[in-house]
Amino acid sequence: MFETIRYVVKDNIAWLYLNRPDKLNAFVAKMNHEVKEAIKSASFDEQVRCIVITGEGRAFCSGQDLSEVDEQMDHGQVLRDHYGPMLKQISKCEKPIVAAVNGVAAGAGFSLALACDFRIVSERASFLNAFIHVGLIPDSGNLLYLTQLVGHSKALELSVFGEKVPASAAVEMGLANLLISEETWPDDVTAYATRLAALPTKAIGLIKKSLKAVSNLSFEDYLELEAQGQRVAGLTMDHREGIQAFMEKRKPVFSGK
């Protein structure tokens, strides 16, 4: 079905592997398209309650494959045609998306990780805003997400100097949520995704929607959005299960519905 990624659904988790390990999983146009299609498929699949994006081999994603870059091309149009649609699909997804960063995430690979809801990193992972080294600006939503995570000053520093951020520093500055050792990486990534997949999926989607609206709405409009979201959450099977489990003094078993 796919040529540049590997897509597997197992135990309510959609695993999306960037699969160009000989090129450090660098983006080509086809990969942009296939990531978009995989996220779209997972969004509509009722069996999927969590999505994990990771890389095959020793890298997460090294950014744009420069062998596809023609210096006569319109770089802005490349973003509009290939990266924009992929990022919009990720942003629209109501299910939790985890970037399991197993190695370097550079350039647009860094942007991809930033676009996800959670970033968990292995000990050999690193982030690099490499754009400055080829005379470009961070793109693919990079500065939007980066500023939200680390603030204006740090985002500017990471972008202007283009220095590598190792895994431990990424956790300290809020770029990553969790550092995992190499020895336990596969099991701990699965455990993290499994934990997310067991939570009330629709409530997570409503939380994501509310967080995106925080900086764009007035206080009054935000309270109305919150009320609308809570109405929807209150009608879910998971809400009923949560109340029933509380009354019965047991752990709830959520269905994602």
Coordinates of C-alpha atoms in Angstrom, one line a residue:
M1 CA 0.0 0.0 0.0
F2 CA 2.8 2.4 0.9
E3 CA 6.4 2.8 -0.5
T4 CA 8.1 5.2 1.8
I5 CA 6.4 4.3 5.1
R6 CA 5.3 1.2 6.9
Y7 CA 1.9 1.3 8.4
V8 CA 0.7 -1.3 11.0
V9 CA -2.4 -1.3 13.2
K10 CA -2.2 -3.5 16.3
D11 CA -4.0 -3.5 19.7
N12 CA -5.7 -0.1 19.0
I13 CA -2.4 1.6 18.0
A14 CA -1.5 2.7 14.5
W15 CA 2.3 2.5 14.0
L16 CA 3.6 4.7 11.2
Y17 CA 7.3 4.0 10.4
L18 CA 9.1 6.4 8.2
N19 CA 10.9 3.9 6.0
R20 CA 13.8 5.3 4.1
P21 CA 16.5 4.2 6.5
D22 CA 19.3 4.4 3.9
K23 CA 18.5 8.1 3.6
L24 CA 17.9 8.7 7.3
N25 CA 14.2 8.7 6.5
A26 CA 14.5 12.0 4.6
F27 CA 11.4 13.4 3.2
V28 CA 10.5 13.1 -0.5
A29 CA 7.2 14.3 -1.9
K30 CA 5.8 10.7 -1.9
M31 CA 6.5 10.4 1.8
N32 CA 4.7 13.6 2.6
H33 CA 1.7 12.2 0.7
E34 CA 1.9 8.8 2.4
V35 CA 2.2 10.2 5.9
K36 CA -0.9 12.3 5.2
E37 CA -2.9 9.3 3.9
A38 CA -1.8 7.1 6.8
I39 CA -2.9 9.7 9.4
K40 CA -6.2 10.1 7.5
S41 CA -6.7 6.4 7.5
A42 CA -6.0 6.2 11.3
S43 CA -8.3 9.1 12.0
F44 CA -11.3 7.3 10.5
D45 CA -10.4 3.8 11.8
E46 CA -12.5 3.1 14.8
Q47 CA -10.0 0.5 16.0
V48 CA -7.3 3.1 16.3
R49 CA -7.1 5.0 19.5
C50 CA -3.5 6.2 19.4
I51 CA -1.0 6.9 16.6
V52 CA 2.8 6.5 16.9
I53 CA 5.2 8.0 14.3
T54 CA 8.8 6.7 14.4
G55 CA 11.7 6.0 12.1
E56 CA 13.2 2.8 10.7
G57 CA 16.9 2.4 11.3
R58 CA 19.0 4.9 13.2
A59 CA 17.2 8.2 12.5
F60 CA 13.7 9.6 13.1
C61 CA 13.8 11.9 10.1
S62 CA 16.7 14.0 8.7
G63 CA 14.5 16.5 7.0
Q64 CA 14.0 17.2 3.3
D65 CA 15.9 14.9 0.9
L66 CA 18.2 17.5 -0.7
S67 CA 18.6 15.4 -3.8
E68 CA 15.0 16.4 -4.7
V69 CA 15.8 20.1 -4.3
D70 CA 16.2 22.1 -7.5
E71 CA 17.5 25.6 -6.8
Q72 CA 15.2 26.9 -9.5
M73 CA 12.1 25.6 -7.7
D74 CA 9.7 27.7 -5.6
H75 CA 10.4 26.5 -2.1
G76 CA 7.1 28.1 -0.9
Q77 CA 5.1 26.1 -3.4
V78 CA 6.8 22.9 -2.2
L79 CA 5.5 23.7 1.3
R80 CA 2.0 24.5 -0.1
D81 CA 1.8 21.3 -2.2
H82 CA 3.5 18.7 0.0
Y83 CA 4.2 19.7 3.6
G84 CA 1.1 21.8 4.2
P85 CA -1.4 19.1 3.4
M86 CA 0.4 16.6 5.6
L87 CA 0.6 19.0 8.6
K88 CA -3.1 20.0 8.2
Q89 CA -4.1 16.3 8.3
I90 CA -2.0 15.8 11.5
S91 CA -3.6 18.9 13.0
K92 CA -7.1 17.8 12.2
C93 CA -6.6 14.4 13.8
E94 CA -8.6 14.1 17.0
K95 CA -6.6 11.1 18.2
P96 CA -3.4 11.3 20.2
I97 CA -0.3 11.3 18.1
V98 CA 3.1 10.3 19.6
A99 CA 6.4 11.1 17.9
A100 CA 8.7 8.3 19.1
V101 CA 12.0 9.9 18.3
N102 CA 14.6 7.1 17.9
G103 CA 17.4 9.2 16.5
V104 CA 18.1 12.5 14.8
A105 CA 15.0 14.7 14.0
A106 CA 16.4 17.5 11.8
G107 CA 14.9 20.2 9.7
A108 CA 11.4 19.1 8.5
G109 CA 11.9 16.0 10.6
F110 CA 12.1 18.2 13.7
S111 CA 8.9 20.0 12.4
L112 CA 7.1 16.7 12.1
A113 CA 8.0 15.8 15.7
L114 CA 6.8 19.2 16.9
A115 CA 3.5 18.8 15.1
C116 CA 2.7 15.6 17.1
D117 CA 1.0 15.8 20.5
F118 CA 3.7 14.0 22.5
R119 CA 7.4 13.5 21.9
I120 CA 9.2 10.6 23.6
V121 CA 12.9 10.3 22.9
S122 CA 15.5 7.6 23.1
E123 CA 18.9 8.3 24.6
R124 CA 20.4 8.7 21.1
A125 CA 17.7 11.0 19.9
S126 CA 18.4 14.7 19.1
F127 CA 16.7 17.7 17.6
L128 CA 18.2 20.1 15.1
N129 CA 16.7 23.2 13.5
A130 CA 19.1 22.7 10.5
F131 CA 17.4 25.2 8.1
I132 CA 19.8 28.1 9.0
H133 CA 22.7 25.9 7.7
V134 CA 21.4 26.1 4.2
G135 CA 20.2 29.7 4.4
L136 CA 16.5 28.9 4.9
I137 CA 14.0 29.6 7.7
P138 CA 12.3 26.9 9.8
D139 CA 9.2 25.7 8.0
S140 CA 6.5 23.1 8.2
G141 CA 4.9 24.8 11.2
N142 CA 8.2 24.6 13.1
L143 CA 8.3 28.1 14.7
L144 CA 4.6 28.0 15.6
Y145 CA 5.0 24.8 17.6
L146 CA 8.5 25.5 18.8
T147 CA 7.5 28.9 20.3
Q148 CA 4.5 27.3 22.1
L149 CA 6.8 24.7 23.7
V150 CA 9.9 26.7 24.6
G151 CA 9.0 30.4 24.2
H152 CA 10.1 33.1 21.8
S153 CA 13.7 33.6 23.1
K154 CA 14.7 29.9 23.1
A155 CA 12.9 29.3 19.7
L156 CA 15.0 32.1 18.2
E157 CA 18.2 30.7 19.7
L158 CA 17.6 27.2 18.4
S159 CA 16.7 28.5 15.0
V160 CA 19.5 31.1 14.5
F161 CA 22.4 29.0 15.8
G162 CA 21.0 25.7 14.6
E163 CA 22.7 23.7 17.3
K164 CA 21.9 20.1 18.1
V165 CA 19.7 19.5 21.2
P166 CA 20.4 16.1 22.8
A167 CA 17.7 14.0 24.3
S168 CA 18.2 14.9 27.9
A169 CA 18.3 18.7 27.2
A170 CA 15.1 18.3 25.1
V171 CA 13.3 16.9 28.1
E172 CA 14.7 19.7 30.4
M173 CA 13.5 22.5 28.1
G174 CA 10.1 21.0 27.4
L175 CA 10.7 19.8 23.8
A176 CA 10.1 16.2 24.8
N177 CA 7.9 14.5 27.3
L178 CA 9.9 11.5 28.3
L179 CA 13.4 10.1 27.9
I180 CA 13.6 6.3 27.4
S181 CA 16.8 4.2 27.7
E182 CA 18.0 2.3 24.6
E183 CA 17.6 -1.1 26.4
T184 CA 13.9 -0.6 27.1
W185 CA 13.0 1.5 24.1
P186 CA 10.6 -0.8 22.2
D187 CA 8.7 -2.0 25.3
D188 CA 8.5 1.5 26.8
V189 CA 7.2 3.1 23.6
T190 CA 4.5 0.4 23.3
A191 CA 3.6 0.9 27.0
Y192 CA 3.3 4.7 26.5
A193 CA 1.1 4.3 23.4
T194 CA -1.0 1.6 25.1
R195 CA -1.6 3.9 28.1
L196 CA -2.9 6.6 25.7
A197 CA -5.0 4.1 23.7
A198 CA -6.7 3.0 26.9
L199 CA -7.9 6.5 27.8
P200 CA -11.2 8.1 26.6
T201 CA -10.4 8.9 23.0
K202 CA -13.1 11.4 22.3
A203 CA -12.3 13.3 25.4
I204 CA -8.7 13.6 24.3
G205 CA -9.8 14.9 20.9
L206 CA -11.9 17.6 22.7
I207 CA -8.9 18.5 24.9
K208 CA -6.8 18.9 21.8
K209 CA -9.4 21.2 20.2
S210 CA -9.7 23.3 23.4
L211 CA -6.0 23.8 23.7
K212 CA -5.7 24.9 20.0
A213 CA -8.4 27.5 20.7
V214 CA -6.8 29.0 23.8
S215 CA -4.8 31.8 22.2
N216 CA -7.4 32.5 19.4
L217 CA -10.6 33.1 21.4
S218 CA -11.8 35.7 23.8
F219 CA -12.4 34.5 27.4
E220 CA -16.2 34.5 26.8
D221 CA -15.9 32.5 23.5
Y222 CA -13.5 30.0 25.1
L223 CA -16.0 29.4 27.9
E224 CA -18.7 28.7 25.3
L225 CA -16.4 26.3 23.4
E226 CA -15.6 24.6 26.7
A227 CA -19.3 24.2 27.5
Q228 CA -20.0 22.7 24.0
G229 CA -17.1 20.3 24.4
Q230 CA -18.2 19.2 27.8
R231 CA -21.7 18.6 26.5
V232 CA -20.3 16.2 23.8
A233 CA -18.0 14.5 26.3
G234 CA -20.9 14.0 28.7
L235 CA -22.8 12.0 26.0
T236 CA -20.0 9.5 25.4
M237 CA -20.0 5.9 26.5
D238 CA -16.7 6.5 28.2
H239 CA -18.2 9.1 30.5
R240 CA -20.9 6.7 31.5
E241 CA -18.3 4.0 32.1
G242 CA -16.2 6.4 34.2
I243 CA -19.1 7.2 36.5
Q244 CA -20.2 3.6 36.7
A245 CA -16.6 2.5 37.6
F246 CA -16.4 5.3 40.3
M247 CA -19.7 4.1 41.8
E248 CA -18.5 0.5 41.8
K249 CA -15.0 1.4 43.1
R250 CA -13.2 -0.2 40.2
K251 CA -10.9 0.9 37.4
P252 CA -12.8 2.1 34.3
V253 CA -12.5 0.2 31.0
F254 CA -12.9 2.8 28.3
S255 CA -13.9 1.9 24.8
G256 CA -13.0 5.1 23.0
K257 CA -16.7 5.8 22.2

